[in-house]
Amino acid sequence: MAGSDILSPAKPRWLLAELTYRCPLQCPYCSNPVDYTRHTDELDTDDWLGVLTDARALGAVQLGFSGGEPLVRRDLAVLVRHARQLGYYSNLITSGYGMTEAKVAELKEAGLDHIQISIQSPEKLLNDQLAGTESFEHKQKVARLVKKYGYPMVLCVVIHRQNIHQMQAILEMAMELNADYLELANTQYYGWAHLNRDQLLPSRRQLKEAEAMAQSYKERLKGTMKIYYVVPDLYEDRPKACMNGWGTTFLTIAPDGVALPCHAARELPGLDFPNVRDTSIEDIWLHSKAFNKFRGFNWMKEPCRSCPEKVKDFGGCRCQAYLYTGDMSQADPVCSLSPHHDKITQVIDAASALSGRATSKPLVFRNPKNSRAFRPS
Ligand code: SF4
Ligand code: SF4
C-alpha cells in the first residue's frame, strides 16, 4: 500500500453515485467541477449496475444518487431497483426539475427510500434567476408530490449572501410545504462556489442573525420539523473532520467512472484518481495511491503532525488546504493554528466589510447559456 500508515482501511459505508454532470440549472455554488464539460463520457447502465454491486460487496450501505441532475438519466429507475435488491438505503438528491408524478410513482415502486429536493429561494424571482430556469412553481409541486407518495419531505436550501436575508421566508416556506426535514446548508466554498466566493460569502453579522432565526424556529417546531443548520466552516477556528477522514467512509464515483474520496477532490492536481472502467472498486479502495495518500497521520506536516486534535479532525479538508496554500498536505487554513490562517481571516474581513452590501463582481453561472443579466444583491 502506498504512503499510508493504515494497514487495514475501514470499508466505505457511503457510496455517492454522481450519475451525470448534466443539469438544466446553473447554480453559481454548484459542487460539480468548474471544468465539468470536459468529462462527458458517462458510465452506461451496465457500468453503474456493476459499481452498485461491487461497492455493496465492499460494505457500502447508504447510497446517494446525485449529479448534476440525476433525473436526466433515463435508467434511474433501473439503478434504483438494483440498489433495492442489493439492500442499500437509497437517497435521490435532486433539484426536482424534470420530476413528474409518473416518475415519483415509478421510483417509489422501484424501491427508492428517500428524496431530497433543493430550492434556491422562497421568492420566485430569485429562485429562477439563480437556477436560470422558471422552476419555482414546479419545485413546490414536486415537494407536494413527494409527500403524497409517502416520502418524508426533505428540503434543502443552500444559504449564501444572495438569500441569507430571506431566512424567515425560507423557514415559513418549509412549514407551508409540510417539510419533515429542512437542511439550511451554508455554501461550502469549493469549485463554482470558490469562484463566486466574494459574491456569495455572507458577513459574520448576517450569519449570526440567520442562525438565531433558524434556532428560534427549531425550538418552536420541535417534534414537527427537524432543522439542520450547517455552519460555513470558514467562520470556525477549527476545521471540519472532512469526509470523516480521507478514504475512511465515503466513496464517490463521478459520471465518467473516476473514483474519488470526496466529490470535490477531482480538482486536486496530480493525484491520478483511478477509474472503475480500469480497476475494480475493491482494488481502488484498498490499494490505489490516491485513496491512500491522506489516510492515517504519516502524511501530515506540522502543526498537525504533533497536534492531539488530529484524531478528531484529520487536519481538515485537503481541498481547502490546496485552494488557500497551494499545498494539499498543509493543515486546513481554517484552523487558527495553521501558519496560513491569515488567508481565511482576510476573506472573512472582506465579506464583513461589505456588511451585507453587494460586490461589484457579477456571479459566474455554470450554464452561461441560461444566464440572464444578474447583479448580486
Ligand atoms: S447545484 Fe444547481 S446546477 Fe449544480 S447540479 Fe445541483 S441543481 Fe444543478
Ligand atoms: S493543527 Fe491540524 S490537527 Fe491540530 S487542530 Fe489544526 S488542523 Fe486539526
GROMACS .gro file of C-alpha atoms and ligand atoms in nm:
model
  393
    1MET     CA    1   0.000   0.000   0.000
    2ALA     CA    2   0.134   0.343  -0.095
    3GLY     CA    3   0.221   0.607   0.161
    4SER     CA    4  -0.029   0.537   0.441
    5ASP     CA    5   0.031   0.420   0.799
    6ILE     CA    6  -0.311   0.247   0.797
    7LEU     CA    7  -0.265  -0.123   0.736
    8SER     CA    8  -0.628  -0.219   0.706
    9PRO     CA    9  -0.854   0.065   0.590
   10ALA     CA   10  -1.214   0.071   0.712
   11LYS     CA   11  -1.470  -0.022   0.447
   12PRO     CA   12  -1.673   0.252   0.276
   13ARG     CA   13  -2.020   0.298   0.421
   14TRP     CA   14  -2.145   0.568   0.182
   15LEU     CA   15  -2.149   0.550  -0.195
   16LEU     CA   16  -2.223   0.871  -0.382
   17ALA     CA   17  -2.317   0.787  -0.740
   18GLU     CA   18  -2.281   1.107  -0.941
   19LEU     CA   19  -2.477   0.978  -1.238
   20THR     CA   20  -2.418   1.278  -1.463
   21TYR     CA   21  -2.278   1.631  -1.465
   22ARG     CA   22  -2.564   1.737  -1.694
   23CYS     CA   23  -2.813   1.973  -1.532
   24PRO     CA   24  -3.072   2.214  -1.669
   25LEU     CA   25  -2.997   2.453  -1.382
   26GLN     CA   26  -2.699   2.684  -1.340
   27CYS     CA   27  -2.639   2.742  -0.967
   28PRO     CA   28  -2.337   2.964  -0.902
   29TYR     CA   29  -2.247   2.748  -0.597
   30CYS     CA   30  -2.266   2.415  -0.782
   31SER     CA   31  -2.034   2.149  -0.640
   32ASN     CA   32  -1.954   2.000  -0.983
   33PRO     CA   33  -1.601   2.068  -1.111
   34VAL     CA   34  -1.564   2.402  -1.291
   35ASP     CA   35  -1.436   2.210  -1.595
   36TYR     CA   36  -1.722   1.958  -1.585
   37THR     CA   37  -1.783   1.993  -1.961
   38ARG     CA   38  -1.451   1.809  -2.018
   39HIS     CA   39  -1.596   1.496  -1.858
   40THR     CA   40  -1.887   1.398  -2.080
   41ASP     CA   41  -1.811   1.027  -2.121
   42GLU     CA   42  -2.073   0.892  -1.878
   43LEU     CA   43  -2.078   0.536  -1.748
   44ASP     CA   44  -2.358   0.334  -1.909
   45THR     CA   45  -2.628   0.141  -1.726
   46ASP     CA   46  -2.429  -0.183  -1.701
   47ASP     CA   47  -2.126   0.004  -1.565
   48TRP     CA   48  -2.341   0.161  -1.292
   49LEU     CA   49  -2.507  -0.171  -1.204
   50GLY     CA   50  -2.158  -0.313  -1.155
   51VAL     CA   51  -2.050  -0.015  -0.942
   52LEU     CA   52  -2.351  -0.058  -0.712
   53THR     CA   53  -2.291  -0.432  -0.679
   54ASP     CA   54  -1.918  -0.400  -0.612
   55ALA     CA   55  -1.947  -0.114  -0.363
   56ARG     CA   56  -2.216  -0.302  -0.173
   57ALA     CA   57  -1.995  -0.613  -0.162
   58LEU     CA   58  -1.721  -0.394  -0.016
   59GLY     CA   59  -1.952  -0.273   0.261
   60ALA     CA   60  -2.140   0.038   0.141
   61VAL     CA   61  -2.496   0.059   0.277
   62GLN     CA   62  -2.601   0.420   0.218
   63LEU     CA   63  -2.636   0.529  -0.143
   64GLY     CA   64  -2.689   0.877  -0.283
   65PHE     CA   65  -2.791   0.928  -0.646
   66SER     CA   66  -2.678   1.277  -0.738
   67GLY     CA   67  -2.531   1.472  -1.025
   68GLY     CA   68  -2.574   1.718  -1.196
   69GLU     CA   69  -2.939   1.637  -1.210
   70PRO     CA   70  -2.983   1.258  -1.175
   71LEU     CA   71  -3.333   1.278  -1.326
   72VAL     CA   72  -3.182   1.333  -1.671
   73ARG     CA   73  -3.062   0.970  -1.665
   74ARG     CA   74  -3.329   0.755  -1.829
   75ASP     CA   75  -3.205   0.448  -1.642
   76LEU     CA   76  -3.256   0.597  -1.296
   77ALA     CA   77  -3.541   0.360  -1.202
   78VAL     CA   78  -3.335   0.058  -1.320
   79LEU     CA   79  -3.049   0.165  -1.092
   80VAL     CA   80  -3.286   0.229  -0.801
   81ARG     CA   81  -3.439  -0.117  -0.841
   82HIS     CA   82  -3.094  -0.278  -0.839
   83ALA     CA   83  -2.998  -0.078  -0.531
   84ARG     CA   84  -3.308  -0.202  -0.352
   85GLN     CA   85  -3.228  -0.564  -0.444
   86LEU     CA   86  -2.878  -0.518  -0.305
   87GLY     CA   87  -3.013  -0.382   0.024
   88TYR     CA   88  -2.895  -0.022   0.005
   89TYR     CA   89  -3.077   0.266   0.171
   90SER     CA   90  -3.110   0.494  -0.131
   91ASN     CA   91  -3.149   0.871  -0.150
   92LEU     CA   92  -3.221   1.081  -0.458
   93ILE     CA   93  -3.061   1.426  -0.440
   94THR     CA   94  -3.244   1.639  -0.694
   95SER     CA   95  -3.342   1.991  -0.792
   96GLY     CA   96  -3.685   1.845  -0.870
   97TYR     CA   97  -3.664   1.993  -1.218
   98GLY     CA   98  -3.799   1.736  -1.464
   99MET     CA   99  -3.977   1.531  -1.195
  100THR     CA  100  -4.331   1.423  -1.283
  101GLU     CA  101  -4.593   1.234  -1.085
  102ALA     CA  102  -4.537   0.929  -1.307
  103LYS     CA  103  -4.163   0.943  -1.226
  104VAL     CA  104  -4.222   0.968  -0.850
  105ALA     CA  105  -4.456   0.669  -0.874
  106GLU     CA  106  -4.203   0.474  -1.081
  107LEU     CA  107  -3.919   0.546  -0.836
  108LYS     CA  108  -4.138   0.455  -0.539
  109GLU     CA  109  -4.230   0.125  -0.699
  110ALA     CA  110  -3.862   0.059  -0.780
  111GLY     CA  111  -3.780   0.095  -0.410
  112LEU     CA  112  -3.630   0.442  -0.365
  113ASP     CA  113  -3.618   0.523   0.008
  114HIS     CA  114  -3.570   0.897   0.024
  115ILE     CA  115  -3.593   1.211  -0.192
  116GLN     CA  116  -3.420   1.542  -0.114
  117ILE     CA  117  -3.529   1.848  -0.310
  118SER     CA  118  -3.336   2.171  -0.330
  119ILE     CA  119  -3.494   2.514  -0.368
  120GLN     CA  120  -3.280   2.820  -0.434
  121SER     CA  121  -3.502   3.080  -0.265
  122PRO     CA  122  -3.853   3.121  -0.123
  123GLU     CA  123  -3.904   3.401  -0.375
  124LYS     CA  124  -3.982   3.309  -0.736
  125LEU     CA  125  -3.773   3.583  -0.895
  126LEU     CA  126  -3.453   3.497  -0.706
  127ASN     CA  127  -3.509   3.120  -0.735
  128ASP     CA  128  -3.549   3.144  -1.110
  129GLN     CA  129  -3.257   3.385  -1.152
  130LEU     CA  130  -3.017   3.165  -0.956
  131ALA     CA  131  -3.142   2.845  -1.121
  132GLY     CA  132  -3.155   3.002  -1.469
  133THR     CA  133  -3.489   2.828  -1.525
  134GLU     CA  134  -3.852   2.901  -1.444
  135SER     CA  135  -3.853   2.626  -1.186
  136PHE     CA  136  -4.003   2.777  -0.870
  137GLU     CA  137  -4.365   2.660  -0.904
  138HIS     CA  138  -4.256   2.323  -1.035
  139LYS     CA  139  -4.031   2.262  -0.734
  140GLN     CA  140  -4.318   2.341  -0.498
  141LYS     CA  141  -4.539   2.098  -0.688
  142VAL     CA  142  -4.272   1.827  -0.668
  143ALA     CA  143  -4.231   1.886  -0.294
  144ARG     CA  144  -4.604   1.816  -0.250
  145LEU     CA  145  -4.586   1.509  -0.474
  146VAL     CA  146  -4.306   1.366  -0.262
  147LYS     CA  147  -4.534   1.389   0.042
  148LYS     CA  148  -4.826   1.242  -0.150
  149TYR     CA  149  -4.621   0.930  -0.223
  150GLY     CA  150  -4.541   0.875   0.142
  151TYR     CA  151  -4.184   1.007   0.144
  152PRO     CA  152  -4.060   1.232   0.421
  153MET     CA  153  -4.036   1.585   0.279
  154VAL     CA  154  -3.666   1.672   0.285
  155LEU     CA  155  -3.596   2.024   0.170
  156CYS     CA  156  -3.250   2.164   0.116
  157VAL     CA  157  -3.176   2.534   0.073
  158VAL     CA  158  -2.816   2.637   0.009
  159ILE     CA  159  -2.750   2.957   0.203
  160HIS     CA  160  -2.532   3.245   0.080
  161ARG     CA  161  -2.521   3.625   0.060
  162GLN     CA  162  -2.795   3.637  -0.207
  163ASN     CA  163  -3.062   3.462   0.003
  164ILE     CA  164  -2.949   3.476   0.367
  165HIS     CA  165  -3.172   3.779   0.433
  166GLN     CA  166  -3.468   3.556   0.339
  167MET     CA  167  -3.412   3.314   0.629
  168GLN     CA  168  -3.753   3.373   0.784
  169ALA     CA  169  -3.928   3.330   0.449
  170ILE     CA  170  -3.729   3.008   0.389
  171LEU     CA  171  -3.847   2.869   0.721
  172GLU     CA  172  -4.208   2.972   0.651
  173MET     CA  173  -4.189   2.810   0.306
  174ALA     CA  174  -4.068   2.485   0.462
  175MET     CA  175  -4.362   2.495   0.706
  176GLU     CA  176  -4.604   2.568   0.423
  177LEU     CA  177  -4.472   2.266   0.231
  178ASN     CA  178  -4.503   2.049   0.544
  179ALA     CA  179  -4.133   1.966   0.532
  180ASP     CA  180  -4.024   1.698   0.775
  181TYR     CA  181  -3.660   1.799   0.745
  182LEU     CA  182  -3.508   2.131   0.642
  183GLU     CA  183  -3.138   2.145   0.568
  184LEU     CA  184  -3.006   2.501   0.575
  185ALA     CA  185  -2.676   2.424   0.410
  186ASN     CA  186  -2.439   2.716   0.419
  187THR     CA  187  -2.239   2.713   0.097
  188GLN     CA  188  -1.916   2.516   0.105
  189TYR     CA  189  -1.663   2.718  -0.091
  190TYR     CA  190  -1.514   2.479  -0.349
  191GLY     CA  191  -1.550   2.462  -0.726
  192TRP     CA  192  -1.807   2.709  -0.856
  193ALA     CA  193  -1.870   2.842  -0.506
  194HIS     CA  194  -1.499   2.919  -0.465
  195LEU     CA  195  -1.507   3.102  -0.797
  196ASN     CA  196  -1.802   3.308  -0.672
  197ARG     CA  197  -1.688   3.328  -0.309
  198ASP     CA  198  -1.671   3.709  -0.284
  199GLN     CA  199  -2.026   3.737  -0.419
  200LEU     CA  200  -2.165   3.454  -0.203
  201LEU     CA  201  -1.993   3.464   0.137
  202PRO     CA  202  -2.218   3.636   0.394
  203SER     CA  203  -2.080   3.859   0.668
  204ARG     CA  204  -2.047   3.734   1.025
  205ARG     CA  205  -2.336   3.958   1.128
  206GLN     CA  206  -2.562   3.811   0.857
  207LEU     CA  207  -2.470   3.459   0.965
  208LYS     CA  208  -2.539   3.529   1.331
  209GLU     CA  209  -2.881   3.675   1.255
  210ALA     CA  210  -2.971   3.386   1.024
  211GLU     CA  211  -2.857   3.126   1.276
  212ALA     CA  212  -3.057   3.291   1.556
  213MET     CA  213  -3.367   3.289   1.335
  214ALA     CA  214  -3.316   2.921   1.245
  215GLN     CA  215  -3.262   2.839   1.612
  216SER     CA  216  -3.586   3.006   1.720
  217TYR     CA  217  -3.786   2.806   1.460
  218LYS     CA  218  -3.603   2.492   1.565
  219GLU     CA  219  -3.731   2.534   1.921
  220ARG     CA  220  -4.079   2.625   1.804
  221LEU     CA  221  -4.110   2.335   1.560
  222LYS     CA  222  -3.964   2.064   1.783
  223GLY     CA  223  -4.145   1.740   1.707
  224THR     CA  224  -4.286   1.856   1.370
  225MET     CA  225  -3.992   1.965   1.155
  226LYS     CA  226  -3.623   1.891   1.205
  227ILE     CA  227  -3.400   2.182   1.110
  228TYR     CA  228  -3.031   2.134   1.037
  229TYR     CA  229  -2.825   2.450   1.020
  230VAL     CA  230  -2.486   2.371   0.864
  231VAL     CA  231  -2.232   2.634   0.965
  232PRO     CA  232  -1.983   2.750   0.697
  233ASP     CA  233  -1.650   2.626   0.824
  234LEU     CA  234  -1.462   2.938   0.707
  235TYR     CA  235  -1.609   3.105   1.017
  236GLU     CA  236  -1.487   2.839   1.260
  237ASP     CA  237  -1.144   2.828   1.424
  238ARG     CA  238  -1.109   2.452   1.384
  239PRO     CA  239  -1.171   2.266   1.059
  240LYS     CA  240  -1.441   2.010   0.998
  241ALA     CA  241  -1.345   1.642   1.002
  242CYS     CA  242  -1.368   1.645   0.625
  243MET     CA  243  -1.538   1.328   0.489
  244ASN     CA  244  -1.475   1.174   0.833
  245GLY     CA  245  -1.116   1.133   0.717
  246TRP     CA  246  -0.988   1.073   0.362
  247GLY     CA  247  -1.072   0.724   0.236
  248THR     CA  248  -1.240   0.605   0.557
  249THR     CA  249  -1.615   0.629   0.495
  250PHE     CA  250  -1.712   0.790   0.164
  251LEU     CA  251  -1.665   0.670  -0.190
  252THR     CA  252  -1.774   0.893  -0.477
  253ILE     CA  253  -1.796   0.771  -0.834
  254ALA     CA  254  -1.802   1.059  -1.084
  255PRO     CA  255  -2.015   1.037  -1.402
  256ASP     CA  256  -1.720   0.915  -1.613
  257GLY     CA  257  -1.620   0.646  -1.362
  258VAL     CA  258  -1.344   0.832  -1.178
  259ALA     CA  259  -1.336   0.722  -0.814
  260LEU     CA  260  -1.288   0.994  -0.551
  261PRO     CA  261  -1.267   1.004  -0.170
  262CYS     CA  262  -1.474   1.325  -0.186
  263HIS     CA  263  -1.678   1.478  -0.468
  264ALA     CA  264  -1.466   1.797  -0.460
  265ALA     CA  265  -1.131   1.615  -0.473
  266ARG     CA  266  -1.123   1.594  -0.852
  267GLU     CA  267  -0.983   1.948  -0.856
  268LEU     CA  268  -0.671   1.844  -0.661
  269PRO     CA  269  -0.386   1.821  -0.912
  270GLY     CA  270  -0.158   1.523  -0.972
  271LEU     CA  271  -0.343   1.257  -0.772
  272ASP     CA  272  -0.426   1.045  -1.076
  273PHE     CA  273  -0.759   0.918  -0.944
  274PRO     CA  274  -0.839   0.567  -1.070
  275ASN     CA  275  -1.138   0.481  -1.289
  276VAL     CA  276  -1.381   0.195  -1.234
  277ARG     CA  277  -1.352   0.120  -1.606
  278ASP     CA  278  -0.991   0.007  -1.550
  279THR     CA  279  -0.969  -0.107  -1.188
  280SER     CA  280  -1.202  -0.291  -0.952
  281ILE     CA  281  -1.365  -0.091  -0.674
  282GLU     CA  282  -1.202  -0.312  -0.411
  283ASP     CA  283  -0.859  -0.252  -0.560
  284ILE     CA  284  -0.923   0.123  -0.583
  285TRP     CA  285  -1.037   0.145  -0.222
  286LEU     CA  286  -0.769  -0.073  -0.069
  287HIS     CA  287  -0.463  -0.023  -0.285
  288SER     CA  288  -0.477   0.289  -0.503
  289LYS     CA  289  -0.219   0.555  -0.436
  290ALA     CA  290  -0.483   0.829  -0.444
  291PHE     CA  291  -0.706   0.671  -0.176
  292ASN     CA  292  -0.407   0.601   0.048
  293LYS     CA  293  -0.248   0.942   0.002
  294PHE     CA  294  -0.409   1.107   0.308
  295ARG     CA  295  -0.509   0.805   0.516
  296GLY     CA  296  -0.376   0.792   0.868
  297PHE     CA  297  -0.136   1.055   1.001
  298ASN     CA  298   0.205   0.994   0.837
  299TRP     CA  299   0.138   1.239   0.554
  300MET     CA  300   0.084   1.531   0.793
  301LYS     CA  301   0.314   1.829   0.832
  302GLU     CA  302   0.338   2.046   1.140
  303PRO     CA  303   0.136   2.176   1.319
  304CYS     CA  304  -0.099   1.879   1.256
  305ARG     CA  305   0.164   1.605   1.296
  306SER     CA  306   0.216   1.668   1.667
  307CYS     CA  307  -0.131   1.806   1.740
  308PRO     CA  308  -0.356   1.600   1.973
  309GLU     CA  309  -0.665   1.719   1.781
  310LYS     CA  310  -0.562   1.533   1.464
  311VAL     CA  311  -0.761   1.229   1.575
  312LYS     CA  312  -1.076   1.445   1.572
  313ASP     CA  313  -1.040   1.650   1.251
  314PHE     CA  314  -0.771   1.465   1.049
  315GLY     CA  315  -0.614   1.803   0.968
  316GLY     CA  316  -0.933   1.925   0.799
  317CYS     CA  317  -1.006   1.950   0.429
  318ARG     CA  318  -0.740   1.872   0.166
  319CYS     CA  319  -0.919   2.082  -0.097
  320GLN     CA  320  -0.931   2.385   0.131
  321ALA     CA  321  -0.561   2.339   0.216
  322TYR     CA  322  -0.477   2.333  -0.155
  323LEU     CA  323  -0.702   2.626  -0.251
  324TYR     CA  324  -0.553   2.862   0.008
  325THR     CA  325  -0.192   2.742   0.044
  326GLY     CA  326  -0.117   2.568  -0.286
  327ASP     CA  327  -0.012   2.258  -0.086
  328MET     CA  328  -0.272   1.990  -0.017
  329SER     CA  329  -0.061   1.841   0.269
  330GLN     CA  330  -0.086   2.154   0.483
  331ALA     CA  331  -0.322   2.197   0.778
  332ASP     CA  332  -0.660   2.325   0.665
  333PRO     CA  333  -0.608   2.705   0.694
  334VAL     CA  334  -0.945   2.738   0.869
  335CYS     CA  335  -0.753   2.617   1.177
  336SER     CA  336  -0.630   2.904   1.391
  337LEU     CA  337  -0.307   2.704   1.449
  338SER     CA  338  -0.228   2.699   1.076
  339PRO     CA  339   0.052   2.936   0.966
  340HIS     CA  340  -0.179   3.024   0.673
  341HIS     CA  341  -0.484   3.113   0.881
  342ASP     CA  342  -0.449   3.481   0.787
  343LYS     CA  343  -0.564   3.391   0.434
  344ILE     CA  344  -0.902   3.291   0.577
  345THR     CA  345  -0.929   3.593   0.806
  346GLN     CA  346  -0.865   3.822   0.508
  347VAL     CA  347  -1.154   3.661   0.319
  348ILE     CA  348  -1.383   3.692   0.621
  349ASP     CA  349  -1.282   4.052   0.685
  350ALA     CA  350  -1.356   4.140   0.323
  351ALA     CA  351  -1.703   3.978   0.349
  352SER     CA  352  -1.774   4.156   0.675
  353ALA     CA  353  -1.656   4.492   0.540
  354LEU     CA  354  -1.929   4.463   0.277
  355SER     CA  355  -2.171   4.422   0.567
  356GLY     CA  356  -2.442   4.270   0.351
  357ARG     CA  357  -2.397   4.509   0.057
  358ALA     CA  358  -2.336   4.394  -0.299
  359THR     CA  359  -1.993   4.334  -0.450
  360SER     CA  360  -1.931   4.487  -0.789
  361LYS     CA  361  -1.839   4.145  -0.933
  362PRO     CA  362  -2.109   3.957  -1.128
  363LEU     CA  363  -2.186   3.597  -1.042
  364VAL     CA  364  -2.041   3.331  -1.269
  365PHE     CA  365  -2.307   3.074  -1.358
  366ARG     CA  366  -2.231   2.717  -1.459
  367ASN     CA  367  -2.452   2.722  -1.771
  368PRO     CA  368  -2.383   3.064  -1.917
  369LYS     CA  369  -2.629   3.000  -2.198
  370ASN     CA  370  -2.909   3.006  -1.937
  371SER     CA  371  -2.786   3.318  -1.759
  372ARG     CA  372  -2.972   3.641  -1.766
  373ALA     CA  373  -2.820   3.967  -1.653
  374PHE     CA  374  -2.799   3.913  -1.277
  375ARG     CA  375  -2.644   4.160  -1.039
  376PRO     CA  376  -2.560   4.025  -0.695
  377SER     CA  377  -2.755   4.191  -0.417
  378SF4     S1  378  -2.615   2.273  -0.772
  378SF4    FE1  379  -2.764   2.352  -0.921
  378SF4     S2  380  -2.655   2.348  -1.117
  378SF4    FE2  381  -2.538   2.215  -0.975
  378SF4     S3  382  -2.618   2.011  -1.010
  378SF4    FE3  383  -2.736   2.099  -0.841
  378SF4     S4  384  -2.916   2.192  -0.936
  378SF4    FE4  385  -2.767   2.156  -1.098
  379SF4     S1  386  -0.325   2.184   1.380
  379SF4    FE1  387  -0.410   2.033   1.237
  379SF4     S2  388  -0.480   1.861   1.363
  379SF4    FE2  389  -0.448   2.038   1.500
  379SF4     S3  390  -0.649   2.134   1.517
  379SF4    FE3  391  -0.542   2.239   1.349
  379SF4     S4  392  -0.600   2.127   1.163
  379SF4    FE4  393  -0.656   1.998   1.338
   0.00000   0.00000   0.00000
